[in-house]
């Protein structure tokens, strides 16, 4: 896979919660560390995603904010 995004995080699909149009996909990056993405149902079906699959969370943003307590 070759893409321009710099933040490509490998993980395992742990949950797919389907809605009427979109799906909430939870990818476990490490134990106790997950990221959630909202994608279209068409994308879920096109990628043939299911729980247990290996997948990448790909983050492309023009800016990333940093915060501290």
PDB file of C-alpha atoms in Angstrom:
ATOM      1  CA  UNK A   1       0.000   0.000   0.000  1.00  0.00           C
ATOM      2  CA  UNK A   2       1.467   3.350  -1.030  1.00  0.00           C
ATOM      3  CA  UNK A   3      -0.257   6.517   0.151  1.00  0.00           C
ATOM      4  CA  UNK A   4       0.731  10.100   0.874  1.00  0.00           C
ATOM      5  CA  UNK A   5      -0.550  10.195   4.468  1.00  0.00           C
ATOM      6  CA  UNK A   6       2.255  10.140   7.022  1.00  0.00           C
ATOM      7  CA  UNK A   7       0.272   8.616   9.869  1.00  0.00           C
ATOM      8  CA  UNK A   8      -0.549   5.003   9.039  1.00  0.00           C
ATOM      9  CA  UNK A   9      -1.322   2.985  12.154  1.00  0.00           C
ATOM     10  CA  UNK A  10      -1.669  -0.803  11.823  1.00  0.00           C
ATOM     11  CA  UNK A  11      -4.182  -2.624  13.981  1.00  0.00           C
ATOM     12  CA  UNK A  12      -7.013  -5.129  14.250  1.00  0.00           C
ATOM     13  CA  UNK A  13     -10.684  -4.367  13.570  1.00  0.00           C
ATOM     14  CA  UNK A  14     -12.424  -5.059  16.873  1.00  0.00           C
ATOM     15  CA  UNK A  15     -15.942  -3.781  16.221  1.00  0.00           C
ATOM     16  CA  UNK A  16     -18.108  -2.512  13.383  1.00  0.00           C
ATOM     17  CA  UNK A  17     -21.323  -0.790  14.418  1.00  0.00           C
ATOM     18  CA  UNK A  18     -23.476  -0.265  11.334  1.00  0.00           C
ATOM     19  CA  UNK A  19     -25.963   2.583  11.044  1.00  0.00           C
ATOM     20  CA  UNK A  20     -28.368   3.493   8.261  1.00  0.00           C
ATOM     21  CA  UNK A  21     -25.680   5.102   6.065  1.00  0.00           C
ATOM     22  CA  UNK A  22     -22.376   4.999   7.976  1.00  0.00           C
ATOM     23  CA  UNK A  23     -20.507   2.574  10.198  1.00  0.00           C
ATOM     24  CA  UNK A  24     -18.382   3.143  13.289  1.00  0.00           C
ATOM     25  CA  UNK A  25     -15.215   1.048  12.944  1.00  0.00           C
ATOM     26  CA  UNK A  26     -13.048   0.438  16.004  1.00  0.00           C
ATOM     27  CA  UNK A  27      -9.423  -0.519  15.325  1.00  0.00           C
ATOM     28  CA  UNK A  28      -7.253  -1.727  18.191  1.00  0.00           C
ATOM     29  CA  UNK A  29      -3.732  -0.354  17.733  1.00  0.00           C
ATOM     30  CA  UNK A  30      -2.288  -1.890  20.922  1.00  0.00           C
ATOM     31  CA  UNK A  31      -3.740  -3.390  24.099  1.00  0.00           C
ATOM     32  CA  UNK A  32      -6.036  -0.758  25.662  1.00  0.00           C
ATOM     33  CA  UNK A  33      -5.430   1.645  22.727  1.00  0.00           C
ATOM     34  CA  UNK A  34      -8.066   1.958  20.011  1.00  0.00           C
ATOM     35  CA  UNK A  35      -9.100   4.470  17.392  1.00  0.00           C
ATOM     36  CA  UNK A  36     -12.609   4.866  15.980  1.00  0.00           C
ATOM     37  CA  UNK A  37     -13.461   5.955  12.458  1.00  0.00           C
ATOM     38  CA  UNK A  38     -16.809   6.762  10.879  1.00  0.00           C
ATOM     39  CA  UNK A  39     -16.922   5.532   7.279  1.00  0.00           C
ATOM     40  CA  UNK A  40     -19.703   4.787   4.819  1.00  0.00           C
ATOM     41  CA  UNK A  41     -21.379   1.391   4.731  1.00  0.00           C
ATOM     42  CA  UNK A  42     -20.335   1.264   1.075  1.00  0.00           C
ATOM     43  CA  UNK A  43     -16.681   1.537   2.191  1.00  0.00           C
ATOM     44  CA  UNK A  44     -17.116  -1.197   4.812  1.00  0.00           C
ATOM     45  CA  UNK A  45     -18.598  -3.493   2.190  1.00  0.00           C
ATOM     46  CA  UNK A  46     -16.088  -2.525  -0.495  1.00  0.00           C
ATOM     47  CA  UNK A  47     -13.183  -3.261   1.871  1.00  0.00           C
ATOM     48  CA  UNK A  48     -14.954  -6.437   3.067  1.00  0.00           C
ATOM     49  CA  UNK A  49     -14.214  -5.417   6.664  1.00  0.00           C
ATOM     50  CA  UNK A  50     -15.088  -7.695   9.532  1.00  0.00           C
ATOM     51  CA  UNK A  51     -14.052  -8.024  13.169  1.00  0.00           C
ATOM     52  CA  UNK A  52     -10.645  -9.666  13.473  1.00  0.00           C
ATOM     53  CA  UNK A  53      -9.296  -8.312  10.177  1.00  0.00           C
ATOM     54  CA  UNK A  54      -5.977  -6.500  10.016  1.00  0.00           C
ATOM     55  CA  UNK A  55      -6.456  -2.916   8.891  1.00  0.00           C
ATOM     56  CA  UNK A  56      -4.783   0.482   8.987  1.00  0.00           C
ATOM     57  CA  UNK A  57      -6.025   3.707  10.524  1.00  0.00           C
ATOM     58  CA  UNK A  58      -4.767   6.311   8.057  1.00  0.00           C
ATOM     59  CA  UNK A  59      -4.740   9.886   9.335  1.00  0.00           C
ATOM     60  CA  UNK A  60      -4.329  12.768   6.899  1.00  0.00           C
ATOM     61  CA  UNK A  61      -4.676  16.255   8.308  1.00  0.00           C
ATOM     62  CA  UNK A  62      -3.349  19.673   7.436  1.00  0.00           C
ATOM     63  CA  UNK A  63      -2.717  20.380  11.124  1.00  0.00           C
ATOM     64  CA  UNK A  64      -2.463  18.462  14.366  1.00  0.00           C
ATOM     65  CA  UNK A  65      -3.118  20.182  17.674  1.00  0.00           C
ATOM     66  CA  UNK A  66      -1.164  19.385  20.837  1.00  0.00           C
ATOM     67  CA  UNK A  67      -2.576  19.925  24.319  1.00  0.00           C
ATOM     68  CA  UNK A  68      -1.433  19.434  27.891  1.00  0.00           C
ATOM     69  CA  UNK A  69      -3.165  19.437  31.285  1.00  0.00           C
TER      70      UNK A  69
END
